[in-house]
Short mmCIF file of C-alpha atoms in Angstrom, two decimals:
data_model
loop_
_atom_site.label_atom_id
_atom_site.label_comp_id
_atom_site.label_asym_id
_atom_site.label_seq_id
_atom_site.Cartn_x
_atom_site.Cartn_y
_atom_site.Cartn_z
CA UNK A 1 -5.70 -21.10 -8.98
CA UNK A 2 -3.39 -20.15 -6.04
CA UNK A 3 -3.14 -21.72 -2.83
CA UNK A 4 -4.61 -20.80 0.83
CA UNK A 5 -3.04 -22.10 4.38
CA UNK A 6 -4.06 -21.14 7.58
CA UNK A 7 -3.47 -22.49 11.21
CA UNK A 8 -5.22 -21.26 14.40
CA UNK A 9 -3.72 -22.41 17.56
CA UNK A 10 -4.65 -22.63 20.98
CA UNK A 11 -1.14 -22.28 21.79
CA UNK A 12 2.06 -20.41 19.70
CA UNK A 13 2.94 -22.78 17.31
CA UNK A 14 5.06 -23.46 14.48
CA UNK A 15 3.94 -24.10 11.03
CA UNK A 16 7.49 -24.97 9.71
CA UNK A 17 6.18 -28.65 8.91
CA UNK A 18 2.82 -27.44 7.10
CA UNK A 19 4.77 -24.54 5.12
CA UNK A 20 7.47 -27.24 4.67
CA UNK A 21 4.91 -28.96 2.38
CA UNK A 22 2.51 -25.93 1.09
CA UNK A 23 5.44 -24.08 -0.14
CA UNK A 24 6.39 -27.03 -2.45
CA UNK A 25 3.48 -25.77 -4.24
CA UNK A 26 4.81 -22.52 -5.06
CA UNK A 27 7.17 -24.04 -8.10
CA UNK A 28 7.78 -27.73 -7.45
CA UNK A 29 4.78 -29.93 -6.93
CA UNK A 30 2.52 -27.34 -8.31
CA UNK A 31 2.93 -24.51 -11.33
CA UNK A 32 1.33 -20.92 -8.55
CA UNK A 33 5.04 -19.61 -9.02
CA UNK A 34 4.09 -15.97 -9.24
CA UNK A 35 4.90 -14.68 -5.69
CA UNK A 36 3.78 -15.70 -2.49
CA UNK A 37 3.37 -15.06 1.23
CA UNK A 38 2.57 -15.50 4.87
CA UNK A 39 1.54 -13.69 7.68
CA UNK A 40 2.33 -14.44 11.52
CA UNK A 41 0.29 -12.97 14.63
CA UNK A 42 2.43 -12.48 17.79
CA UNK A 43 0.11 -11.21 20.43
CA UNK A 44 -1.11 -8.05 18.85
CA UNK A 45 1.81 -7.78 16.81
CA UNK A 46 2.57 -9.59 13.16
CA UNK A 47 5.08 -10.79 10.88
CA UNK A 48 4.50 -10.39 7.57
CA UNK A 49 6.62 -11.53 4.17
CA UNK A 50 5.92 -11.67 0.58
CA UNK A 51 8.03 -12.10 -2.33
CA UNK A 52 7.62 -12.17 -6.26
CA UNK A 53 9.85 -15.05 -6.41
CA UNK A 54 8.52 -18.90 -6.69
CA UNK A 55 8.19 -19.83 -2.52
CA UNK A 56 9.96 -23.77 -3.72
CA UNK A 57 12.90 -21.00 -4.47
CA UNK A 58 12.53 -18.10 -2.42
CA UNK A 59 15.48 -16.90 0.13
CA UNK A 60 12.75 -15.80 2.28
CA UNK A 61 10.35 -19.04 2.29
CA UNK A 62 14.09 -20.44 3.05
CA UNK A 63 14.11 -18.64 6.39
CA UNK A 64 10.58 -19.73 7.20
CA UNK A 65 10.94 -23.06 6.45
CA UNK A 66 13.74 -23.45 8.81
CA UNK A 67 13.35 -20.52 11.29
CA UNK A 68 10.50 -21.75 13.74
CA UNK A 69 8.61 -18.65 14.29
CA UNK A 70 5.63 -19.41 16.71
CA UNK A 71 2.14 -18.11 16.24
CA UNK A 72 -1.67 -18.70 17.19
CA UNK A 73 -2.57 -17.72 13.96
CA UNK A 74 -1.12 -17.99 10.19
CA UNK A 75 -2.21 -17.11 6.97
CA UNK A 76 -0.10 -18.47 3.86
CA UNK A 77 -0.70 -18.19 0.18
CA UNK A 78 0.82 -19.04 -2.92
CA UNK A 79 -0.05 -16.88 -6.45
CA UNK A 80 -0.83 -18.23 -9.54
CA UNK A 81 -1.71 -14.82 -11.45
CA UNK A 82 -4.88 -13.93 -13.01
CA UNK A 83 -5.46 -10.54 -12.16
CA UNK A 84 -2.92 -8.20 -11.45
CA UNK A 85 1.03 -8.02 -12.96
CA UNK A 86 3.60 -10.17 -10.70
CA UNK A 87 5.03 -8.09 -7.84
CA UNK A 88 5.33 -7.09 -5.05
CA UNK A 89 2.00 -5.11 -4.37
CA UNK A 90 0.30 -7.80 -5.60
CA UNK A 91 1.19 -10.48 -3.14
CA UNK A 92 -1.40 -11.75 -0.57
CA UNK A 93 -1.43 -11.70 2.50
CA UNK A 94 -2.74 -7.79 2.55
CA UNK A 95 -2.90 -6.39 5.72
CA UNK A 96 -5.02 -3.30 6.98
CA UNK A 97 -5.23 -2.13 10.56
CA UNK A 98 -8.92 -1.05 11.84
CA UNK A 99 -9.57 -0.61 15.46
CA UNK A 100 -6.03 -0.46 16.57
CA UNK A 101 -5.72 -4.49 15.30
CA UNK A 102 -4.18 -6.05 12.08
CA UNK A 103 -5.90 -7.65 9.89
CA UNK A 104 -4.72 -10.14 7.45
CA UNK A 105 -6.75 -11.37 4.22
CA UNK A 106 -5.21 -13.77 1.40
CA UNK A 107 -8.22 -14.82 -1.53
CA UNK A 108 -7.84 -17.74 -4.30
CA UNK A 109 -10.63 -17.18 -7.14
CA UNK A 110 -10.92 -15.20 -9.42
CA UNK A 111 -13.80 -12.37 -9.44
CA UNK A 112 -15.81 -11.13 -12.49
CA UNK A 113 -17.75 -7.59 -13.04
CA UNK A 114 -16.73 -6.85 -9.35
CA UNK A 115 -16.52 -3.45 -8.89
CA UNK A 116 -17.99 -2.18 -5.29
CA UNK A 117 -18.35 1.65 -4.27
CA UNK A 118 -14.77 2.44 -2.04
CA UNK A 119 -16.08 5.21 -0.13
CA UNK A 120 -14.30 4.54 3.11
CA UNK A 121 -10.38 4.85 4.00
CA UNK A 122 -9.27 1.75 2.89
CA UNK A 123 -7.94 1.52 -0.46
CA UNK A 124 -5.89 -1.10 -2.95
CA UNK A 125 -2.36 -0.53 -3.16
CA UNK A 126 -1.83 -3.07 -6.06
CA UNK A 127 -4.46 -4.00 -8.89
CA UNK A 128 -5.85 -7.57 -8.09
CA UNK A 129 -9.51 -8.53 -7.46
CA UNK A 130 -8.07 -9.83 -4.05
CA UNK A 131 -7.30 -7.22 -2.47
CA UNK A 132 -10.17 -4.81 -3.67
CA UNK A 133 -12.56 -7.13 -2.30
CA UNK A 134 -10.67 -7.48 0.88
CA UNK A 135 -10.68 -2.89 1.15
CA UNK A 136 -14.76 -3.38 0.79
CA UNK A 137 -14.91 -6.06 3.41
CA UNK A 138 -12.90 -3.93 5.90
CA UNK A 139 -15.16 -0.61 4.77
CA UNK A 140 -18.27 -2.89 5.72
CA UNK A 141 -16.71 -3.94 8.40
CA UNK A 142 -15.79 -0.17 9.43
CA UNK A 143 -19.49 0.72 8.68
CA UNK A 144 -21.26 -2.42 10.95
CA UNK A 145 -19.41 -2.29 14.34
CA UNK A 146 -18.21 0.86 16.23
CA UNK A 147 -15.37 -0.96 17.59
CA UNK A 148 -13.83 -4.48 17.69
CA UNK A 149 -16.90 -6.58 17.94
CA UNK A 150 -17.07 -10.11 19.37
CA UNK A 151 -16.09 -13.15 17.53
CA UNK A 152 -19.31 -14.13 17.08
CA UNK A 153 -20.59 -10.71 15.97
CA UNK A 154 -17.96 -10.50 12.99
CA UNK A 155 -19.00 -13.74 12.04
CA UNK A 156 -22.30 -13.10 11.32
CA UNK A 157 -21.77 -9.87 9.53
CA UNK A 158 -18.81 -11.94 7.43
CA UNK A 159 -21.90 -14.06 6.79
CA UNK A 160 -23.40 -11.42 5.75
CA UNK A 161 -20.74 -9.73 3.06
CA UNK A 162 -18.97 -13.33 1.69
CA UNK A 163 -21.90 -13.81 -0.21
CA UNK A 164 -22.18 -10.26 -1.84
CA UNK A 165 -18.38 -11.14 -3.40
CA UNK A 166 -18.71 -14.92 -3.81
CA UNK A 167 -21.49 -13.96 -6.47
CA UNK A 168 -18.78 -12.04 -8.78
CA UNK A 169 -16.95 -15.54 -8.91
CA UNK A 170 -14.78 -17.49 -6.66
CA UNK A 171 -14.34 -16.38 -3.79
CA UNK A 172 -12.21 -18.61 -1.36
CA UNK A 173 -11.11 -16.72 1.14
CA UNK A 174 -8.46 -16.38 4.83
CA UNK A 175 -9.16 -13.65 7.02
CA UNK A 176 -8.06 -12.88 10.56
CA UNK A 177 -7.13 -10.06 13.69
CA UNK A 178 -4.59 -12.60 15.61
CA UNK A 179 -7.71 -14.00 17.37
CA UNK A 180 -9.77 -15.88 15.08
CA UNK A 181 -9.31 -17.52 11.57
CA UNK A 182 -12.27 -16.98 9.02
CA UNK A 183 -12.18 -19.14 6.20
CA UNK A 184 -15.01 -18.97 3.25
CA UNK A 185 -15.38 -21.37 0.45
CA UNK A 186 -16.50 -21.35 -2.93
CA UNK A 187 -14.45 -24.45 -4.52
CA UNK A 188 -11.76 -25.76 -2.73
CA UNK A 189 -10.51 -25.71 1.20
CA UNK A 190 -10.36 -28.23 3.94
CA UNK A 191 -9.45 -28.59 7.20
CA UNK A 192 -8.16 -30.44 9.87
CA UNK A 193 -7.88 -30.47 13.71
CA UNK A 194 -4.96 -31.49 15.27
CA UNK A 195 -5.34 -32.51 18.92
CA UNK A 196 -4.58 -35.35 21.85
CA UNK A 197 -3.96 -37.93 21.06
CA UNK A 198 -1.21 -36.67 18.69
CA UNK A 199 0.08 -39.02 16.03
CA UNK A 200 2.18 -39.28 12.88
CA UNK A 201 1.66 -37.24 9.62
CA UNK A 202 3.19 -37.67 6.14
CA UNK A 203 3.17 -34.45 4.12
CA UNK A 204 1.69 -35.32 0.33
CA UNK A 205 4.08 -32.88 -1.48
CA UNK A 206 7.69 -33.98 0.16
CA UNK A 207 8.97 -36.90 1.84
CA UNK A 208 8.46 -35.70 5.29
CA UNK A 209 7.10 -37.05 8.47
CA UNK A 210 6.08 -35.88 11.91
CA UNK A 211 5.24 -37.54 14.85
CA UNK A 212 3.48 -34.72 16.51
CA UNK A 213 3.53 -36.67 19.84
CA UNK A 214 6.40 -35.68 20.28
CA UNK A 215 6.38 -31.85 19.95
CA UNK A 216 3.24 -31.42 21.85
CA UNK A 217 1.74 -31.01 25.16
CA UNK A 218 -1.59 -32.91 25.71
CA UNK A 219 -3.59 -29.69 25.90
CA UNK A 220 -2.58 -28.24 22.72
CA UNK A 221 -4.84 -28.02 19.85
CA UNK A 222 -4.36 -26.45 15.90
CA UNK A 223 -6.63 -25.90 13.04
CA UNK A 224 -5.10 -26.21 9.61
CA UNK A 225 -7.19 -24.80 7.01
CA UNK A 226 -5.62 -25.20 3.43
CA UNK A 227 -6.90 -25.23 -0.61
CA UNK A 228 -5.78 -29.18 -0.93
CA UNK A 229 -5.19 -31.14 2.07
CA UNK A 230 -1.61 -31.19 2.87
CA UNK A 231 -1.20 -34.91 4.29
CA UNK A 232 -2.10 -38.12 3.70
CA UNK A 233 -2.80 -39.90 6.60
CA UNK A 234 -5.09 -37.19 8.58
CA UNK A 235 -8.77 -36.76 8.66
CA UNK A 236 -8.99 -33.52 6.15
CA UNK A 237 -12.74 -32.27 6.11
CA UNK A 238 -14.04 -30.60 3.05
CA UNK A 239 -15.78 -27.39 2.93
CA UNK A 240 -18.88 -27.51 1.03
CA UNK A 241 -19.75 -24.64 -1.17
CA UNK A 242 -20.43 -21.52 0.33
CA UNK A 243 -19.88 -22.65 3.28
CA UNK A 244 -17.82 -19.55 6.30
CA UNK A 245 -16.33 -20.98 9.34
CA UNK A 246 -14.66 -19.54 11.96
CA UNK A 247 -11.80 -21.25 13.94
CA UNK A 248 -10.73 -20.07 17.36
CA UNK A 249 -7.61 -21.81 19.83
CA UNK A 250 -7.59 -24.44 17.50
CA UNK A 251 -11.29 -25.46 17.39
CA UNK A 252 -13.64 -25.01 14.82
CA UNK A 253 -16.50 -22.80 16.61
CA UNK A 254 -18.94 -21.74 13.47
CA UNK B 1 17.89 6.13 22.48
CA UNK B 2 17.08 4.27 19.42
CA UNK B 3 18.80 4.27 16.05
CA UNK B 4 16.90 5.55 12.58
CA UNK B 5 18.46 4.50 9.24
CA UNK B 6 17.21 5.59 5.92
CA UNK B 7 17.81 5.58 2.05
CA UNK B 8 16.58 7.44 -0.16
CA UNK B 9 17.74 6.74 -4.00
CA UNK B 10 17.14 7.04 -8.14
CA UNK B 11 17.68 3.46 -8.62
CA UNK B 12 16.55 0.27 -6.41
CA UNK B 13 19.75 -0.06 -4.20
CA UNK B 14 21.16 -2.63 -1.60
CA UNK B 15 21.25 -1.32 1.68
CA UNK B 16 23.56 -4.39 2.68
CA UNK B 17 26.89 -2.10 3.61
CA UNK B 18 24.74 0.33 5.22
CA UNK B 19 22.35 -2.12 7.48
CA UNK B 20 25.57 -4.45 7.97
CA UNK B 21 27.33 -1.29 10.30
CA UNK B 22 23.66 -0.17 11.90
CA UNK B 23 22.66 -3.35 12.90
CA UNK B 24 25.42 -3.90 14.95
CA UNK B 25 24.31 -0.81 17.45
CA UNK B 26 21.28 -3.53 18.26
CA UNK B 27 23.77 -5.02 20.64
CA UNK B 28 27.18 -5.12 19.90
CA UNK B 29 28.93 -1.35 19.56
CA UNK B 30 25.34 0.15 21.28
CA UNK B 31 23.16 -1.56 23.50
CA UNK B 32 19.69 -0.58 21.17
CA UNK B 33 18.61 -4.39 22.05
CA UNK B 34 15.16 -4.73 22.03
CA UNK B 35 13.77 -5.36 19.14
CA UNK B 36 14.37 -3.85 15.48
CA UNK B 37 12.89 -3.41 12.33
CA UNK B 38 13.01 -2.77 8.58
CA UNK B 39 11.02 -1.47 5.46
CA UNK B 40 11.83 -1.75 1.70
CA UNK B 41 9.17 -0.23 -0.83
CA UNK B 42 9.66 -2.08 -4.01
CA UNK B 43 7.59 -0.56 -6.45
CA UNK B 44 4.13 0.37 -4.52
CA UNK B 45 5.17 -2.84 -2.83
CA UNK B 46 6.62 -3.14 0.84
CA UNK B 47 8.77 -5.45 2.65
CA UNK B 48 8.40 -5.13 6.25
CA UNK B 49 10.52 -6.88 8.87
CA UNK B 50 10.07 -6.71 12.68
CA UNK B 51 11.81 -8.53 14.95
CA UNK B 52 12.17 -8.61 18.88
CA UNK B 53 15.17 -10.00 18.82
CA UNK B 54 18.60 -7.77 19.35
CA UNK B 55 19.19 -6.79 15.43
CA UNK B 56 23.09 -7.90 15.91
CA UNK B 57 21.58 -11.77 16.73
CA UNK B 58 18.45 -11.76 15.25
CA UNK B 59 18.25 -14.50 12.24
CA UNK B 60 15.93 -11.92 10.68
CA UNK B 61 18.84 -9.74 10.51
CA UNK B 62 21.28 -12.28 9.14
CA UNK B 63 18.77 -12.34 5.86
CA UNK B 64 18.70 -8.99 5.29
CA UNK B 65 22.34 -8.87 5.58
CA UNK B 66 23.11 -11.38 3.60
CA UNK B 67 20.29 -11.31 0.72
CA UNK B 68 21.03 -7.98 -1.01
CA UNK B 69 17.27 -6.69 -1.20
CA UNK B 70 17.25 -3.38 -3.61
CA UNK B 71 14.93 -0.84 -3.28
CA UNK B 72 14.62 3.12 -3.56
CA UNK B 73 13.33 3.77 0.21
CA UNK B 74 14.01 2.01 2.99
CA UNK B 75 14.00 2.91 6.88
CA UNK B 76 15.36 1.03 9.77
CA UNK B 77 15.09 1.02 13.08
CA UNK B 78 16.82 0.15 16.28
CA UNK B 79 15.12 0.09 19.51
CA UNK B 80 16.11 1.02 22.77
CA UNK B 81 12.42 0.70 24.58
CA UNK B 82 11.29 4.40 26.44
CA UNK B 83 8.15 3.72 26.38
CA UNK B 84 6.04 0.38 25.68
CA UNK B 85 6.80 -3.12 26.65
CA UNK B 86 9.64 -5.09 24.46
CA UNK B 87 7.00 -6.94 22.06
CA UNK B 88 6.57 -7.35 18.02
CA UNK B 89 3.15 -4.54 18.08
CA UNK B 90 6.01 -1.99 19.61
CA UNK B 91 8.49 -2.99 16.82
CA UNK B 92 9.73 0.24 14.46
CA UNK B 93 9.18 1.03 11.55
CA UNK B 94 4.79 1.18 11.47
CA UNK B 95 2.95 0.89 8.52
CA UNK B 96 -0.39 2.25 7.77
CA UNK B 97 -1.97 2.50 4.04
CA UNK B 98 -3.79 6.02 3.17
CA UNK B 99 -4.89 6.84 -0.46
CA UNK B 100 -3.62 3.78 -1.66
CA UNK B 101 -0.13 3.79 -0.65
CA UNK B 102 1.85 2.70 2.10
CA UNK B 103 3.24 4.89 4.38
CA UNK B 104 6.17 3.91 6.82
CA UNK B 105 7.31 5.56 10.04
CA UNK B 106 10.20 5.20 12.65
CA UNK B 107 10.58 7.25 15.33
CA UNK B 108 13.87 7.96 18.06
CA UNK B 109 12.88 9.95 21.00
CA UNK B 110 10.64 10.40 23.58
CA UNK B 111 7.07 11.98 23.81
CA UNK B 112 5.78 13.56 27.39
CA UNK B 113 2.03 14.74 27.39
CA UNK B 114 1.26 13.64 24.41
CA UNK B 115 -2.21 12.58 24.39
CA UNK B 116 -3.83 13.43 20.52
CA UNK B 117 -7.58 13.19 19.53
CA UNK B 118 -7.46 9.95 17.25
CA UNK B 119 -11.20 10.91 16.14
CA UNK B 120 -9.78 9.21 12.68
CA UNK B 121 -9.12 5.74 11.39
CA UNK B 122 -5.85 5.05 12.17
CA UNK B 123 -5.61 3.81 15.51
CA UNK B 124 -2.41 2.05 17.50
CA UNK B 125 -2.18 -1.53 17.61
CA UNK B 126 0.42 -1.23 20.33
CA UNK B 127 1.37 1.54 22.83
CA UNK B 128 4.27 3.44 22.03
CA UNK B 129 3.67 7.16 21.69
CA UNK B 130 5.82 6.84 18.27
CA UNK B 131 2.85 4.54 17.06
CA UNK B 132 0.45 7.48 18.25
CA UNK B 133 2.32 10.04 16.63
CA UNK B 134 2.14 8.05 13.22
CA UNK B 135 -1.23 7.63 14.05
CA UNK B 136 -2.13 11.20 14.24
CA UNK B 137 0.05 12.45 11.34
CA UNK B 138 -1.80 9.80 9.52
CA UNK B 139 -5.17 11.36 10.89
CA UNK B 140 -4.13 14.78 10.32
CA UNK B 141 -2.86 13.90 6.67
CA UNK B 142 -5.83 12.62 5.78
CA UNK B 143 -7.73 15.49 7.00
CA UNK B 144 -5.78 17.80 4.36
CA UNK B 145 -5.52 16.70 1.58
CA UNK B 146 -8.55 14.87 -0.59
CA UNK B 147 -6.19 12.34 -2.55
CA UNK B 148 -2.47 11.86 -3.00
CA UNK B 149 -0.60 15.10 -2.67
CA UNK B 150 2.90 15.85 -4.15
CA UNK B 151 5.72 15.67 -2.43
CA UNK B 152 6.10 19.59 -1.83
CA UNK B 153 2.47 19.87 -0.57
CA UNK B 154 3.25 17.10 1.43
CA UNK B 155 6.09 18.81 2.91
CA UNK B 156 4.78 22.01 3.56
CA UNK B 157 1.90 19.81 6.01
CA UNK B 158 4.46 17.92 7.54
CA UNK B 159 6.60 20.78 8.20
CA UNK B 160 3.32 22.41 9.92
CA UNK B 161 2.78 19.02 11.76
CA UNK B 162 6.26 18.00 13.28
CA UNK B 163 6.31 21.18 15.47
CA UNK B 164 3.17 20.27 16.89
CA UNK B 165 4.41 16.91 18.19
CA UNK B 166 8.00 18.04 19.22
CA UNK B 167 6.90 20.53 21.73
CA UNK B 168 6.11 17.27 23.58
CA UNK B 169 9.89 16.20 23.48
CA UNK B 170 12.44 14.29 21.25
CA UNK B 171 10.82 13.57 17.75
CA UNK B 172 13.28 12.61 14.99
CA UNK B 173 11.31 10.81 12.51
CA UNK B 174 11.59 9.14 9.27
CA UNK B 175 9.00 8.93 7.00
CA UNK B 176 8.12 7.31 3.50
CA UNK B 177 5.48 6.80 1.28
CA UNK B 178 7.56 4.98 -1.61
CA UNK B 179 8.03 7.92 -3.75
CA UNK B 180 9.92 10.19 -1.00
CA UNK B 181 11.83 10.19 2.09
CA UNK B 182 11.11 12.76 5.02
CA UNK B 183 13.21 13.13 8.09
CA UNK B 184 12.96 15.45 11.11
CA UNK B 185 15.25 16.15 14.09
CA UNK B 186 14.95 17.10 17.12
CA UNK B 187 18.39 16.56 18.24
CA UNK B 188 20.19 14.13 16.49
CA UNK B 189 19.98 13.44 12.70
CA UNK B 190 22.25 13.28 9.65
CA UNK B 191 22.74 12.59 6.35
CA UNK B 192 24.97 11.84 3.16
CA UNK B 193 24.10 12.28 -0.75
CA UNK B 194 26.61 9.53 -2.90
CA UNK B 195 27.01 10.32 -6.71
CA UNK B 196 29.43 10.18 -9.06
CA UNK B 197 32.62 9.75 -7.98
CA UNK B 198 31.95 7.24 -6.21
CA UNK B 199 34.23 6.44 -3.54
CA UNK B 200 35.48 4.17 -0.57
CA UNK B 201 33.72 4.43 2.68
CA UNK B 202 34.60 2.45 5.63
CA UNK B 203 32.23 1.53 8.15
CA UNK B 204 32.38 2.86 12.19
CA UNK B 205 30.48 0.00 13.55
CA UNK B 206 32.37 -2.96 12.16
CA UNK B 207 35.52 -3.69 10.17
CA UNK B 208 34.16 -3.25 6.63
CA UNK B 209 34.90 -1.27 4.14
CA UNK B 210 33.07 -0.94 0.84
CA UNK B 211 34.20 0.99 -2.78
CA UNK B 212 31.29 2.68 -4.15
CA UNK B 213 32.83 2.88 -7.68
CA UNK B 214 33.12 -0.66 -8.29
CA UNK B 215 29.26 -1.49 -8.28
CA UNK B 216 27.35 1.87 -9.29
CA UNK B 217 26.63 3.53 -12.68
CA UNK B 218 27.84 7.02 -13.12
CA UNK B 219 24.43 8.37 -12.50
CA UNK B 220 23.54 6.27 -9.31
CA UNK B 221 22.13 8.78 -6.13
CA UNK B 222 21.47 7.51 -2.86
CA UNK B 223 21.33 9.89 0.70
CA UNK B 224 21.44 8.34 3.77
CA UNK B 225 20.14 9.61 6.49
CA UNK B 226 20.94 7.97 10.16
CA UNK B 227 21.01 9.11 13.75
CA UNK B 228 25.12 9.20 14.08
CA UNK B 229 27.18 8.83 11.03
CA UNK B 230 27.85 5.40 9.83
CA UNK B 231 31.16 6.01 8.03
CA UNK B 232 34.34 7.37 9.11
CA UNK B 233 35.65 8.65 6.05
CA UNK B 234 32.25 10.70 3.69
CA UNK B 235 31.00 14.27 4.79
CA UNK B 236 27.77 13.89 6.98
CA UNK B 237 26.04 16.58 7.55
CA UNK B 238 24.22 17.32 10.89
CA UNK B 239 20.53 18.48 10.64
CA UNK B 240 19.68 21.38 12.42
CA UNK B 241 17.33 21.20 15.59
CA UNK B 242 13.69 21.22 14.21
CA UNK B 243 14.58 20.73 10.45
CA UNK B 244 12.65 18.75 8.36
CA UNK B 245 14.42 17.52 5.01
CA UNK B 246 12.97 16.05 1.93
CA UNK B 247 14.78 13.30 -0.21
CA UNK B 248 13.63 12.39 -3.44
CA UNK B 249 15.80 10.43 -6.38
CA UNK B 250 18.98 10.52 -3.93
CA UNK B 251 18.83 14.03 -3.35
CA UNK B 252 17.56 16.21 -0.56
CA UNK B 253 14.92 18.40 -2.23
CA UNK B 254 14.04 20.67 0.50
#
């Protein structure tokens, strides 16, 4: 199974602590070494890396571990292979651009007998169940709204389509367009809200601490979303099954 | 004006030399500061790295220097902002995916009266005119051609296309799709084939000099292609105004 992290942020923010931890996961506390990646939203814009090589040991996760790159919204994820050869294609996040925004989609599951009609202009590069299911969302998406609908309108048509996958398997899912997070459950994801009053947090796969008092203004707020929860002392919330939410400036909203 | 860097080659290369003397015109021997960016195709695969940072500060740049990255195409950019505010959406090199492949495009020049029908579905996330250019090559790709073409066909559209968008003003280009390497000039443009013998170049940019032979096979092939030579000591050759050149396997093909 791989592993999922997202943040949504009602402010830019870093995610060097929660990556700090996650990417342990990626060859050191956990065995998903085949390839990983994360995506960044600044404004409109995004940063986006992937690798082939285990994120404990990757030059790159090295850089984003200790190169504090701020964003409202993140989307992280860790490979442990079962469809699809290791490389590069084959990393999540995948990114597609509809309505003159990015959008970034990382999936953990696996997905049986799942072939949907691609009719549309969005197609798989690579060869993984991930990202074919994440070209048929965007097509759907394409095909429902005549431009960038509402928050609240893409999350009832996500409503809609998680379903139509989640039935081919597992189907945990990260989606966003640098304004909202989407995150979709089959099995395993939790989440967490981080607001005042800010206090300390241990991170359950390194010896690492913050005090996030002291990094923080009193209006600032984050959503973590992530497969396992990533500290010990917080208040992590489990998903239940089937279960889509939708996070926006660091709240949980649907 | 901004900078264009690409490589074109038979085997994945390191583009470490190269990038090391180009990145330096992002605010050390040219003033190109704002912002910068970089694609590799591994495989299908891309790495894509944007920064807003100066490239000659940027800690971006410092990996990419320093972590020898292979690949068979890459393209680089420098930019010196014309048009569109300094931000990560305006960052060079854009990607878009069509037919299941990723396409990547970096532009140096300036477009007046250049206002396209995007009545496709690629649309700009930020608001360059090089994004809307991309965008409507993209568009008008699409349009001719039912599924991937090869690399002649594709050459014989593009060489009908670029016209179209240079009567609006300065349009060199650089364009990939992982398999091939197109470049266009308006005004300033030129490239380099290395094969066997391999010799020592010397960079113009910085005090660095590099000898081929000692780390390439006898049937290595890269061209570079870059807005003003990068070496002071290998034949460039200048591209004619309103050529378009095809590299493929280290050669230029047409």
């Amino acid at each position: 199974m791989c592993q999922l992290l997202g943040m949504n942020c009602n402010v830019p923010t870093d995610v060097t602590f929660s990556f700090s931890g996650f990417s342990q996961r990626g060859g050191v506390t956990d065995q998903h070494s085949d390839g990983w990646g994360i995506a960044f939203f600044e404004g409109r814009g995004l940063r986006h890396f992937v690798d082939h090589e285990p994120a404990a040991h990757s030059a790159v996760a090295q850089l984003i571990r200790s190169y504090p790159i701020k964003s409202r919204n993140v989307i992280a994820h860790i490979r442990k292979a079962t469809q699809g050869a290791v490389n590069l294609q084959n990393c999540h996040p995948f990114v597609r651009e509809l309505w003159g925004r990015y959008w970034v989609f990382a999936h953990n599951g696996d997905l049986k007998d799942f072939n949907p009609r691609l009719h549309g202009h969005f197609k798989p590069v690579g060869n993984t169940d991930s990202e074919l299911a994440f070209c048929w969302i965007m097509q759907e998406l394409a095909k429902s709204h005549a431009n960038v609908p509402s928050v609240a309108e893409l999350t009832l048509t996500l409503k809609e389509l998680a379903p139509r996958i989640a039935r081919h398997g597992t189907f945990n899912f990260m989606l966003s367009n640098g304004e909202a997070l989407w995150a979709h459950a089959s099995t395993h994801l939790h989440y967490l809200e981080r607001g005042f009053p800010f206090s300390q947090a241990t991170l359950a796969d390194e010896d690492l601490s913050m005090d996030f008092s002291t990094c923080t203004a009193a209006g600032d707020r984050a959503a973590i979303v992530v497969t396992a929860p990533l500290t010990l002392d917080e208040a992590w919330v489990a998903f239940q099954p089937g279960e889509l939410k939708v996070f926006v400036d660091g709240r949980c909203v649907g």
